[in-house]
Short mmCIF file of C-alpha atoms in Angstrom, two decimals:
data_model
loop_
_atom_site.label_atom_id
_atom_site.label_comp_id
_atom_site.label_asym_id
_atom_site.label_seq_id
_atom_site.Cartn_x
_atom_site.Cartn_y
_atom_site.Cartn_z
CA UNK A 1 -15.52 -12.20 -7.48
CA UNK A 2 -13.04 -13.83 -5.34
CA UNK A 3 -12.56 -10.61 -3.20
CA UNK A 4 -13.61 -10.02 0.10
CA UNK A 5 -13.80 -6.32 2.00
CA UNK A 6 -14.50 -5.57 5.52
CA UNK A 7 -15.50 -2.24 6.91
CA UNK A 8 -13.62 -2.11 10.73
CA UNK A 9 -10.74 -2.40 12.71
CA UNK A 10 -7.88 -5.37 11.61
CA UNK A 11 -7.51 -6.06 14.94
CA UNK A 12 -10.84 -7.26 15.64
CA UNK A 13 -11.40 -8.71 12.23
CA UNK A 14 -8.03 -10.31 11.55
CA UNK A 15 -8.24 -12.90 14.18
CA UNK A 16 -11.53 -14.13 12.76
CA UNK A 17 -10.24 -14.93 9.43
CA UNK A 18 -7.48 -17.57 10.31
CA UNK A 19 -4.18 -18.10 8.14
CA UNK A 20 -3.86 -17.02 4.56
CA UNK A 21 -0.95 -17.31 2.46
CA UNK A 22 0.67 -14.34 2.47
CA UNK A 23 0.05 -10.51 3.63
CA UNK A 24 0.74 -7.52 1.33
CA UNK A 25 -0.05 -4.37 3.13
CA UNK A 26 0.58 -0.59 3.08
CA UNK A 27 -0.03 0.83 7.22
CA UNK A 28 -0.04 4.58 8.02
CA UNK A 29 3.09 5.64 8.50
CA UNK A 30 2.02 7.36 11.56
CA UNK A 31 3.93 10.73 9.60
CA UNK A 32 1.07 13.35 9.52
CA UNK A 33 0.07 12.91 5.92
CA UNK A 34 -3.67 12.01 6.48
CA UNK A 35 -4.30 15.36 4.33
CA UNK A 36 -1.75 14.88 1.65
CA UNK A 37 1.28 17.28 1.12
CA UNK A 38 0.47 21.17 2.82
CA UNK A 39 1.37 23.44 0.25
CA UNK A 40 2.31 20.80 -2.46
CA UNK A 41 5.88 20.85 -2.31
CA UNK A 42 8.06 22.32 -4.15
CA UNK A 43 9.86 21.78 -8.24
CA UNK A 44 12.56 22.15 -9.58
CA UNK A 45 14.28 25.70 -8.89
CA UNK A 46 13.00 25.92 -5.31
CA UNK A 47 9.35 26.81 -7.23
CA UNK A 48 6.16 26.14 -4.97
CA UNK A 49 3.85 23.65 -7.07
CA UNK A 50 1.38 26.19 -8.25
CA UNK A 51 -1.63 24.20 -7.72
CA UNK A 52 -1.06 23.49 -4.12
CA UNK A 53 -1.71 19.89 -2.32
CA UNK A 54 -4.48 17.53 -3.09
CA UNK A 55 -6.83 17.30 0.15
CA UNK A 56 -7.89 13.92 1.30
CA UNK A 57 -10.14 12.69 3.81
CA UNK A 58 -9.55 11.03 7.06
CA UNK A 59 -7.46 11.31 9.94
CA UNK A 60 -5.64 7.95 9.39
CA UNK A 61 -2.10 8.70 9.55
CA UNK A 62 -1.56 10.82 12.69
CA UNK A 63 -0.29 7.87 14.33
CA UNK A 64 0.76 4.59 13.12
CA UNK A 65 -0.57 1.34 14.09
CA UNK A 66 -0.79 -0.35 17.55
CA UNK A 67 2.36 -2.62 17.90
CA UNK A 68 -0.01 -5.75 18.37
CA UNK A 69 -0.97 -5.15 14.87
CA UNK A 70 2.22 -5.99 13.34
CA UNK A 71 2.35 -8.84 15.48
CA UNK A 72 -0.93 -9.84 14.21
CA UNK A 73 0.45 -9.54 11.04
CA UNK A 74 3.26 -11.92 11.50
CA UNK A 75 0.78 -14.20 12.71
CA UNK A 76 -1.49 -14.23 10.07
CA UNK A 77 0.77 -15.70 6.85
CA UNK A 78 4.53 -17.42 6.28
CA UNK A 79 4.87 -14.19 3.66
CA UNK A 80 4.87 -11.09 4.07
CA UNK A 81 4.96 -7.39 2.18
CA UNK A 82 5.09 -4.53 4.26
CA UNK A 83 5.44 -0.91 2.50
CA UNK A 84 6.80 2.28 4.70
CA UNK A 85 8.89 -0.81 6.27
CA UNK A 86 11.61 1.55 7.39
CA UNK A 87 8.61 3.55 9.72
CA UNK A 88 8.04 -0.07 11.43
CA UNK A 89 11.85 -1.96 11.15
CA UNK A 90 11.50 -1.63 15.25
CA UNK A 91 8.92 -4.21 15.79
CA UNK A 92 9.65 -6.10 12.08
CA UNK A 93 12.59 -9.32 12.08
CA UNK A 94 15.36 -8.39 10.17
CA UNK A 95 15.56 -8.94 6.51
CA UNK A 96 17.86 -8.71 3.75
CA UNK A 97 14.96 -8.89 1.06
CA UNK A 98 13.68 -5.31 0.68
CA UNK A 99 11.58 -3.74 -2.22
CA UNK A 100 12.08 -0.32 -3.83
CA UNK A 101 9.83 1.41 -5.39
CA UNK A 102 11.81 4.11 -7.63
CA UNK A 103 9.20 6.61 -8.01
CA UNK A 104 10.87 8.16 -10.97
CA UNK A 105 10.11 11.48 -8.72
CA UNK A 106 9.63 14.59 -10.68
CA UNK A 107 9.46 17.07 -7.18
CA UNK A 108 13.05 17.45 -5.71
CA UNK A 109 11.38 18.13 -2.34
CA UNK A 110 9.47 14.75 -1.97
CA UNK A 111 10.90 11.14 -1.66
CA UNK A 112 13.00 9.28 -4.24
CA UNK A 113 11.22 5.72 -3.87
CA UNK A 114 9.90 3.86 -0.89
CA UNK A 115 10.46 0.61 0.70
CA UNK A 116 8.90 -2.40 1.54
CA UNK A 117 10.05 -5.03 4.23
CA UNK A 118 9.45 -8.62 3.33
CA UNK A 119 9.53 -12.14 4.96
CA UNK A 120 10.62 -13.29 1.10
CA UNK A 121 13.65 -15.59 1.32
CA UNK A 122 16.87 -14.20 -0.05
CA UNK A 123 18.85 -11.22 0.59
CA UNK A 124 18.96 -9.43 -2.59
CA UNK A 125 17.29 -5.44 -2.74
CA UNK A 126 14.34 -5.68 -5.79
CA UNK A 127 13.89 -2.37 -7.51
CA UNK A 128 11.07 -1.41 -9.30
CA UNK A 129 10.50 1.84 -11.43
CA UNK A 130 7.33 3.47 -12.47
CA UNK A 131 6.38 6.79 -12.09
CA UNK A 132 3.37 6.97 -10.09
CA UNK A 133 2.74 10.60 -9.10
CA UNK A 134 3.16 13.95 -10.54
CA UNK A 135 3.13 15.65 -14.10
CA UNK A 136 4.40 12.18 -15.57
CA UNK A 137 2.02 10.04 -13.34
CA UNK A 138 0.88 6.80 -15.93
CA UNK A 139 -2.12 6.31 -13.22
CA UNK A 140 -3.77 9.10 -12.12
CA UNK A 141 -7.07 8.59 -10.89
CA UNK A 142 -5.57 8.56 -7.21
CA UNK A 143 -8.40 8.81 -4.39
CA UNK A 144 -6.03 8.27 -1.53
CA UNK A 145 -3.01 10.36 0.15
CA UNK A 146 -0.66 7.42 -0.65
CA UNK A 147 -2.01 5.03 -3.28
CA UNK A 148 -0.22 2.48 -4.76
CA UNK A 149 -0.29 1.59 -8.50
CA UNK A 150 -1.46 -0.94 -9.32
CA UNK A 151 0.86 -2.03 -11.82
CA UNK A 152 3.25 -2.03 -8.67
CA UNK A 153 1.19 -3.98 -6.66
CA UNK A 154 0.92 -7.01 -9.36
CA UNK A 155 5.08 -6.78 -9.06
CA UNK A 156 4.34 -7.44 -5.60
CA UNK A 157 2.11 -10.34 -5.96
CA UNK A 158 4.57 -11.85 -8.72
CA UNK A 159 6.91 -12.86 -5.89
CA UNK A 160 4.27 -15.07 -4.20
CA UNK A 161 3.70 -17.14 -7.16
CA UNK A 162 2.23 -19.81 -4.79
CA UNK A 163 0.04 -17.74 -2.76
CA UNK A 164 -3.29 -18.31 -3.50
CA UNK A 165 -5.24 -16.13 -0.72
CA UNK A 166 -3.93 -12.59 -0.13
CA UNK A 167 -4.51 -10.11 2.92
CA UNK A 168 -4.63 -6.54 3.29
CA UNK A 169 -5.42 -5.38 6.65
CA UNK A 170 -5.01 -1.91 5.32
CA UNK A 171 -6.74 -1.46 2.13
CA UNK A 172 -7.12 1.87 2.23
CA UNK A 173 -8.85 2.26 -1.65
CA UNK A 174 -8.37 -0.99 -2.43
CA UNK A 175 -5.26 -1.17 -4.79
CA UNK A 176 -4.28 -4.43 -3.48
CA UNK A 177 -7.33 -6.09 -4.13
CA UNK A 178 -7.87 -4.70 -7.22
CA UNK A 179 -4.62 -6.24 -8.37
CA UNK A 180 -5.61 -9.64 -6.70
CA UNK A 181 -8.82 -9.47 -8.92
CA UNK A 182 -6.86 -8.85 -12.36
CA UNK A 183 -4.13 -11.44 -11.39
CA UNK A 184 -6.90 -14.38 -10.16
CA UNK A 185 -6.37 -14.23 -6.75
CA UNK A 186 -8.53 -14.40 -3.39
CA UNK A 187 -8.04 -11.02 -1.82
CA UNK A 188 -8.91 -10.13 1.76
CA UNK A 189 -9.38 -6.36 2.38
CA UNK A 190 -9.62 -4.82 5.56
CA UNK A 191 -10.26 -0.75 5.94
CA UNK A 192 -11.56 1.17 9.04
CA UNK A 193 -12.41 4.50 6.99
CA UNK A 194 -15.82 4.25 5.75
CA UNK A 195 -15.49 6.57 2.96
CA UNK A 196 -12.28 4.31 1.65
CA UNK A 197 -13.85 1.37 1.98
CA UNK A 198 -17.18 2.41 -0.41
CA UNK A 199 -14.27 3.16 -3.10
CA UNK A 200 -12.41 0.32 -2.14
CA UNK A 201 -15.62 -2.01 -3.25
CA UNK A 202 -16.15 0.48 -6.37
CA UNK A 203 -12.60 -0.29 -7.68
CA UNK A 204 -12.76 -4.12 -7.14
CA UNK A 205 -15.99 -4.44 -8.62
CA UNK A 206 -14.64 -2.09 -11.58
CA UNK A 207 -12.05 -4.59 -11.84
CA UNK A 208 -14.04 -7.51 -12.09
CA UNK A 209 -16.01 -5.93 -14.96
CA UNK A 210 -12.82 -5.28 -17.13
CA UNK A 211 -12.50 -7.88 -19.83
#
């Protein structure tokens, strides 16, 4: 389709690719969840989940990326979407126009919602709920420690209505993409893992095949 993924480093591939129109990207957060949540937190009651955590693969998130990236980033498009902003809000401008994700959490012991920094014009906080994780979880076919839905990355791409050509310099499995792909647009993945890039290119091309 209109999708294209590369296997390596965003550093090395991003200044081959020239400008695009905007950036909508997920980085490690650099907070030591490259193998998911150790033990699998905890319910309601102060009760262990009794299936434990989900193991992933990878070692992606022990640190997170080189500052040059971000810059990089910056560089690459006018617009901008940056989730785990609040890890990064050292090397990002500031902004009043922040996304929230309300997770519509079901495990006291994780994290409400997250947030994404933006380069979108305006001040005003945009909230958006969908439970995407746990007992309640409407997509569940997660391959990767922090997945996005989908359905939340299409609210994403919604506020660049004039963005033709979309970059994510993170892929991880592809989530972004996979949303440029149902929504018409040219996506530009980027993922260093090479196990999460082969499902990456699975998902897209699962994607394309839906009616």
């Amino acid at each position: 389709g209109d999708c294209t993924l590369y296997q390596g480093d965003c550093l090395a591939i991003m200044p081959t690719l020239g400008r695009v129109d905007a950036v909508v990207t997920d980085p490690p957060y650099g907070i030591g969840l490259d193998k998911g949540f150790v033990g699998g937190g905890f319910g309601f009651g102060g009760r262990r989940n009794a299936n434990g955590a989900r193991k992933y693969s990878g070692a992606w998130d022990k640190s997170r990326p080189a500052d040059e990236a971000f810059q990089a980033i910056l560089d690459a498009a006018d617009v901008h979407i940056i989730w785990g902003g609040q890890f990064f809000a050292d090397l990002l401008p500031p902004q009043g126009k922040w996304l929230f994700w309300d997770k519509c959490q079901t495990m006291p012991s994780f994290g409400d919602g997250e947030l994404a920094w933006t380069s979108l014009a305006g001040d005003a906080v945009k909230q958006f709920t969908y439970n995407g994780s746990g007992l309640h979880a409407k997509e569940k076919d997660r391959v990767h420690p922090t997945q996005k839905p989908v359905a939340l990355m299409e609210w994403c791409l919604r506020f660049l209505p004039n963005a033709k050509t979309i970059l994510d310099p993170f892929m991880g499995s592809g989530t972004t993409l996979v949303a440029c792909a149902k929504m018409g647009r040219k996506g530009i993945g980027i993922e260093l893992d090479p196990e999460y890039f082969e499902i990456a290119c699975r998902r897209v091309e699962a994607a394309y095949a839906q009616p």
